[in-house]
Amino acid sequence: CKLRECSTPRETAVLPAAEDTRRLPPPTADNARPPAAPPDGDNAALSLAVRRVFVSGAGGQTGQSVFRKMLARPELFQPVGVVRSEARRQELIASGVPPATVVVADVTDAAAVAAAAAGCDAFAICTSAKPSPTGATSEAGRPVFGFPAGNPELVDWLGQKNQIDAAKLAGLDTLVVICSSMGGTDPNHPLNALGRREDLGDGSTRGGDILKWKRKAELYLVESGLPYCIVHPGGLLNEPGGKRELCVGVDDSITGTANRSVPREDVAEVIVQAMLHAGFQKRSFDLVSKPEGDGQVTTDFAQLAASLEGRSCDYTLGEIGGTAK
């Protein structure tokens, strides 16, 4: 669930200037993560050794929430916040984020991603192409959207592929958690029309298809051999987290509520919790919340993972970017 921040779609790595190229200290005998032992069942907790986590989209909304949540838990995480510009890096620093924890990198630059990810043993991928009105209107009078900071094929497919490839370079036990979006089973979802344009004369289209390109990156991760978790949030709400019951499902089908939205802060917390509970591993699932005041506030995230009952999204449904059925 800005360029490039996990959203629906609502939300890159050049290193800081020379005097700011300070990195988090490399793992030592005291903070290194030992090889993960096979978990005992879906409710097992993962190793509680400190994880050094590459958090992309850290200058956006959901990604920044993930980054800040990890910074607040130094006993568990040593996050590297990845942003796409020095200006965004300076904004985070001005807000109190330690300078050494933020690097600048363009996720569409594979070498820059690999450099920024040096020493990381987990990835939270929270990047997404971001649509904006172009100022034009369609024949129906609706605003026309584009992707001025990078189209979905570039950001949601190639940018995420670069991050997954960097994770593979880090080792095949590197955990990768992706924040994506619900709607991927429907090729005709309205989000896919954003930024799409017709070619000259033949009626074919180019651009857009954000959910299809996200799905291509997700399938690439599933087939990578890496441990993974893929979260498809519903519509993102800028409301406080920790106040609602969360519901999960697969393939754009969730029981227990007709609501199809979820606070952004709750999405970020689930991404953090996916780093801690084995039940989220090798799962691709949808996430929404009940309306505030309806049900019991979710606090047991191992149980939330267990409620999937082993289910995971079916990638034979819908369409993959660059292909058509």
Coordinates of C-alpha atoms in Angstrom, one line a residue:
C1 CA 0.0 0.0 0.0
K2 CA 6.1 10.4 -2.6
L3 CA 7.5 8.9 -5.7
R4 CA 7.6 6.3 -4.5
E5 CA 5.9 5.8 -1.3
C6 CA 3.7 2.8 -0.4
S7 CA 0.2 3.9 -1.0
T8 CA -2.7 3.1 -3.2
P9 CA -1.1 4.9 -4.9
R10 CA -0.7 7.7 -2.5
E11 CA 3.5 7.6 -1.8
T12 CA 15.3 6.2 -4.5
A13 CA 19.5 5.4 -3.2
V14 CA 22.8 8.9 -4.4
L15 CA 24.7 8.9 -1.1
P16 CA 24.7 12.0 1.1
A17 CA 27.4 14.7 0.5
A18 CA 30.9 13.8 1.6
E19 CA 30.6 15.1 5.1
D20 CA 27.3 13.3 5.5
T21 CA 28.3 9.9 4.2
R22 CA 28.2 8.4 7.7
R23 CA 26.6 5.0 7.7
L24 CA 25.2 3.0 10.5
P25 CA 28.0 1.0 12.1
P26 CA 28.5 -2.4 10.5
P27 CA 27.3 -5.5 12.4
T28 CA 29.6 -6.5 15.2
A29 CA 29.8 -9.6 17.4
D30 CA 27.4 -7.8 19.7
N31 CA 24.7 -6.8 17.3
A32 CA 25.1 -9.2 14.3
R33 CA 22.1 -11.3 13.4
P34 CA 22.8 -15.0 13.6
P35 CA 21.5 -17.3 10.9
A36 CA 17.8 -17.7 11.5
A37 CA 16.7 -21.1 12.8
P38 CA 13.6 -22.7 11.2
P39 CA 10.6 -21.4 13.0
D40 CA 8.3 -23.8 14.9
G41 CA 4.9 -23.1 13.4
D42 CA 3.1 -19.9 12.3
N43 CA 3.0 -18.4 15.8
A44 CA 6.8 -18.6 16.3
A45 CA 8.7 -15.4 16.8
L46 CA 11.6 -14.7 14.5
S47 CA 15.1 -14.0 15.9
L48 CA 15.0 -10.9 18.2
A49 CA 18.6 -10.0 17.3
V50 CA 18.8 -6.5 15.9
R51 CA 17.9 -6.3 12.3
R52 CA 19.6 -3.7 10.0
V53 CA 16.6 -2.8 7.7
F54 CA 16.7 -1.0 4.4
V55 CA 13.5 1.1 4.4
S56 CA 12.7 2.6 1.1
G57 CA 10.1 5.3 0.7
A58 CA 11.2 6.7 4.1
G59 CA 10.5 10.3 2.9
G60 CA 6.9 9.5 2.1
Q61 CA 4.0 8.8 4.4
T62 CA 3.7 5.0 5.0
G63 CA 7.4 4.4 4.5
Q64 CA 8.3 7.2 6.9
S65 CA 5.9 5.7 9.5
V66 CA 7.7 2.3 9.1
F67 CA 11.1 4.0 9.5
R68 CA 10.1 6.0 12.6
K69 CA 8.5 2.9 14.2
M70 CA 11.8 1.0 13.7
L71 CA 13.9 4.0 15.0
A72 CA 11.7 3.9 18.2
R73 CA 12.7 0.2 18.8
P74 CA 16.5 0.2 18.7
E75 CA 16.5 -3.1 20.6
L76 CA 15.0 -4.7 17.5
F77 CA 15.9 -2.6 14.5
Q78 CA 18.7 -0.5 13.0
P79 CA 16.9 1.0 10.1
V80 CA 18.4 2.7 7.1
G81 CA 15.9 5.2 5.8
V82 CA 16.2 5.6 2.0
V83 CA 14.9 8.8 0.4
R84 CA 15.0 10.1 -3.2
S85 CA 16.5 13.5 -2.7
E86 CA 18.9 15.4 -0.4
A87 CA 16.1 17.9 0.3
R88 CA 13.9 15.1 1.6
R89 CA 16.8 13.8 3.7
Q90 CA 17.3 17.3 5.2
E91 CA 13.6 17.5 6.1
L92 CA 13.9 14.2 8.0
I93 CA 17.0 15.4 9.8
A94 CA 15.3 18.7 10.7
S95 CA 12.5 16.7 12.2
G96 CA 14.9 15.0 14.6
V97 CA 15.9 11.9 12.7
P98 CA 19.6 11.1 13.2
P99 CA 21.6 12.1 10.1
A100 CA 23.5 8.8 10.0
T101 CA 20.3 6.8 9.6
V102 CA 19.2 8.4 6.3
V103 CA 20.7 8.0 2.8
V104 CA 19.7 9.3 -0.6
A105 CA 19.2 6.8 -3.4
D106 CA 17.2 6.4 -6.5
V107 CA 15.5 3.0 -6.5
T108 CA 15.6 2.9 -10.3
D109 CA 19.5 2.9 -10.1
A110 CA 20.5 -0.7 -9.3
A111 CA 24.1 0.3 -8.3
A112 CA 22.8 3.0 -5.9
V113 CA 20.4 0.7 -4.3
A114 CA 23.0 -2.0 -3.7
A115 CA 25.4 0.6 -2.2
A116 CA 22.7 2.0 0.2
A117 CA 21.8 -1.6 1.2
A118 CA 25.3 -2.6 2.2
G119 CA 25.2 -4.5 5.5
C120 CA 21.4 -4.8 5.6
D121 CA 19.8 -8.1 6.4
A122 CA 16.1 -7.1 5.8
F123 CA 14.2 -4.9 3.5
A124 CA 10.9 -3.0 3.9
I125 CA 10.0 -1.9 0.4
C126 CA 7.6 1.1 0.6
T127 CA 8.1 2.7 -2.8
S128 CA 5.4 3.4 -5.3
A129 CA 4.9 5.6 -8.4
K130 CA 2.7 8.5 -7.4
P131 CA 0.0 9.9 -9.8
S132 CA -0.7 13.6 -10.0
P133 CA -3.2 15.6 -12.1
T134 CA -1.6 16.9 -15.4
G135 CA -4.0 19.8 -15.6
A136 CA -5.7 18.3 -18.6
T137 CA -9.2 16.9 -18.6
S138 CA -10.7 13.9 -20.5
E139 CA -13.6 14.1 -23.0
A140 CA -15.8 13.2 -20.0
G141 CA -14.5 16.2 -18.1
R142 CA -12.5 14.2 -15.6
P143 CA -8.9 15.2 -14.6
V144 CA -6.2 13.4 -16.4
F145 CA -3.4 11.9 -14.3
G146 CA 0.2 11.2 -15.0
F147 CA 3.3 10.1 -13.1
P148 CA 5.8 13.0 -13.3
A149 CA 8.3 11.4 -10.9
G150 CA 8.4 8.1 -12.7
N151 CA 5.8 5.7 -14.2
P152 CA 4.7 2.4 -12.7
E153 CA 6.8 0.3 -14.9
L154 CA 9.9 2.2 -13.9
V155 CA 9.2 2.5 -10.2
D156 CA 6.8 -0.3 -9.2
W157 CA 8.5 -3.0 -11.4
L158 CA 12.1 -2.0 -12.1
G159 CA 12.6 0.0 -8.9
Q160 CA 11.3 -2.9 -6.8
K161 CA 13.2 -5.4 -8.8
N162 CA 16.4 -3.5 -8.0
Q163 CA 15.6 -3.7 -4.3
I164 CA 14.8 -7.4 -4.4
D165 CA 18.1 -8.0 -6.4
A166 CA 20.0 -6.1 -3.7
A167 CA 18.4 -8.3 -1.1
K168 CA 19.5 -11.4 -3.0
L169 CA 23.0 -10.0 -3.0
A170 CA 22.8 -9.6 0.8
G171 CA 22.0 -13.4 1.2
L172 CA 19.2 -15.8 0.6
D173 CA 18.0 -15.5 4.2
T174 CA 17.4 -11.7 3.7
L175 CA 13.7 -11.0 4.7
V176 CA 11.8 -8.7 2.3
V177 CA 8.5 -7.1 3.1
I178 CA 6.6 -5.2 0.4
C179 CA 3.9 -2.7 0.9
S180 CA 1.7 -2.9 -2.2
S181 CA -2.1 -2.4 -2.7
M182 CA -5.4 -4.3 -2.9
G183 CA -7.1 -4.6 -6.3
G184 CA -4.5 -6.7 -8.1
T185 CA -6.9 -9.4 -9.2
D186 CA -8.9 -7.0 -11.3
P187 CA -7.1 -5.9 -14.5
N188 CA -9.8 -3.3 -15.0
H189 CA -9.3 -1.7 -11.6
P190 CA -9.6 2.2 -11.9
L191 CA -6.1 2.6 -10.5
N192 CA -4.7 0.9 -13.6
A193 CA -6.3 3.6 -15.8
L194 CA -4.3 6.4 -14.1
G195 CA -1.6 7.6 -16.5
R196 CA -2.6 5.3 -19.3
R197 CA -2.7 6.8 -22.8
E198 CA -3.6 5.6 -26.3
D199 CA -1.0 5.1 -29.0
L200 CA -1.4 6.7 -32.4
G201 CA -4.2 5.2 -34.4
D202 CA -4.3 1.6 -33.4
G203 CA -6.2 1.9 -30.1
S204 CA -3.5 0.3 -28.1
T205 CA -2.5 1.8 -24.7
R206 CA 0.8 2.6 -22.9
G207 CA 1.5 3.7 -19.4
G208 CA -0.5 3.3 -16.3
D209 CA -1.3 -0.3 -15.1
I210 CA 0.2 0.4 -11.7
L211 CA -1.4 -2.6 -10.0
K212 CA -0.2 -4.9 -12.8
W213 CA 3.4 -3.7 -12.5
K214 CA 3.2 -4.0 -8.7
R215 CA 2.0 -7.6 -9.2
K216 CA 5.0 -8.3 -11.5
A217 CA 7.4 -7.2 -8.8
E218 CA 5.5 -9.3 -6.2
L219 CA 5.7 -12.4 -8.3
Y220 CA 9.4 -11.8 -8.9
L221 CA 9.9 -11.7 -5.1
V222 CA 7.8 -14.8 -4.5
E223 CA 9.9 -16.7 -7.1
S224 CA 13.2 -15.3 -5.8
G225 CA 13.8 -17.9 -3.0
L226 CA 14.0 -15.1 -0.4
P227 CA 11.8 -15.1 2.7
Y228 CA 9.1 -12.6 2.1
C229 CA 5.9 -11.0 3.1
I230 CA 3.6 -8.9 0.8
V231 CA 1.0 -6.6 2.3
H232 CA -1.9 -5.3 0.2
P233 CA -3.6 -2.6 2.1
G234 CA -7.0 -1.2 1.2
G235 CA -7.6 2.5 0.8
L236 CA -5.2 4.4 3.1
L237 CA -6.5 6.6 5.9
N238 CA -4.5 9.4 7.5
E239 CA -5.9 8.5 10.9
P240 CA -4.2 7.3 14.1
G241 CA -3.3 3.7 14.2
G242 CA -3.8 1.2 17.1
K243 CA -7.5 2.0 17.4
R244 CA -9.1 -0.6 15.2
E245 CA -9.5 -4.3 14.6
L246 CA -7.5 -5.4 11.6
C247 CA -8.8 -8.0 9.1
V248 CA -6.8 -10.0 6.6
G249 CA -7.7 -12.0 3.5
V250 CA -6.4 -12.9 0.1
D251 CA -7.3 -12.2 -3.6
D252 CA -9.3 -9.0 -2.8
S253 CA -11.7 -11.0 -0.6
I254 CA -11.9 -10.3 3.2
T255 CA -14.5 -11.6 5.5
G256 CA -15.5 -9.9 8.8
T257 CA -16.1 -6.4 7.5
A258 CA -17.4 -4.6 4.4
N259 CA -14.9 -1.8 5.1
R260 CA -12.1 -1.6 2.5
S261 CA -9.9 1.0 4.1
V262 CA -7.2 1.0 6.8
P263 CA -5.2 3.6 8.7
R264 CA -1.7 4.1 7.2
E265 CA -0.2 3.8 10.7
D266 CA -1.7 0.4 11.1
V267 CA -0.3 -0.7 7.7
A268 CA 3.1 0.5 8.9
E269 CA 2.8 -1.5 12.2
V270 CA 1.9 -4.7 10.3
I271 CA 5.0 -4.2 8.1
V272 CA 7.1 -3.9 11.3
Q273 CA 5.4 -6.9 12.9
A274 CA 6.1 -9.0 9.7
M275 CA 9.7 -8.7 10.6
L276 CA 9.0 -10.3 14.0
H277 CA 6.5 -13.1 13.5
A278 CA 7.2 -16.2 11.4
G279 CA 3.5 -16.5 10.5
F280 CA 3.8 -13.6 8.1
Q281 CA 6.6 -15.3 6.1
K282 CA 5.8 -16.6 2.6
R283 CA 2.4 -14.9 2.8
S284 CA 0.9 -12.4 0.4
F285 CA -2.3 -11.0 1.8
D286 CA -4.8 -8.1 1.9
L287 CA -5.3 -5.8 4.9
V288 CA -8.2 -3.6 6.0
S289 CA -9.7 -2.5 9.3
K290 CA -13.1 -2.5 10.8
P291 CA -14.5 1.0 11.6
E292 CA -13.2 2.5 14.8
G293 CA -15.3 1.2 17.7
D294 CA -16.3 -1.9 15.9
G295 CA -14.7 -5.1 17.2
Q296 CA -11.6 -5.5 19.3
V297 CA -8.4 -3.4 18.7
T298 CA -5.7 -5.7 17.2
T299 CA -2.7 -6.1 19.5
D300 CA -1.8 -9.8 18.9
F301 CA -0.1 -9.8 15.5
A302 CA 0.9 -13.5 15.7
Q303 CA -2.8 -14.3 15.9
L304 CA -3.5 -11.9 13.0
A305 CA -1.0 -13.8 10.9
A306 CA -2.5 -17.1 12.1
S307 CA -5.9 -16.0 11.0
L308 CA -4.8 -16.3 7.4
E309 CA -4.8 -20.1 8.0
G310 CA -2.0 -20.7 5.6
R311 CA -3.6 -18.8 2.7
S312 CA -1.7 -16.6 0.3
C313 CA -2.6 -14.6 -2.8
D314 CA -3.0 -16.5 -6.1
Y315 CA -0.8 -14.9 -8.8
T316 CA -2.6 -16.8 -11.6
L317 CA -5.5 -14.3 -11.0
G318 CA -5.4 -10.8 -12.6
E319 CA -2.7 -9.7 -15.0
I320 CA 1.0 -9.2 -14.7
G321 CA 2.6 -6.0 -16.0
G322 CA 3.8 -6.3 -19.6
T323 CA 1.5 -9.2 -20.4
A324 CA -2.2 -9.5 -21.3
K325 CA -4.6 -12.4 -21.0

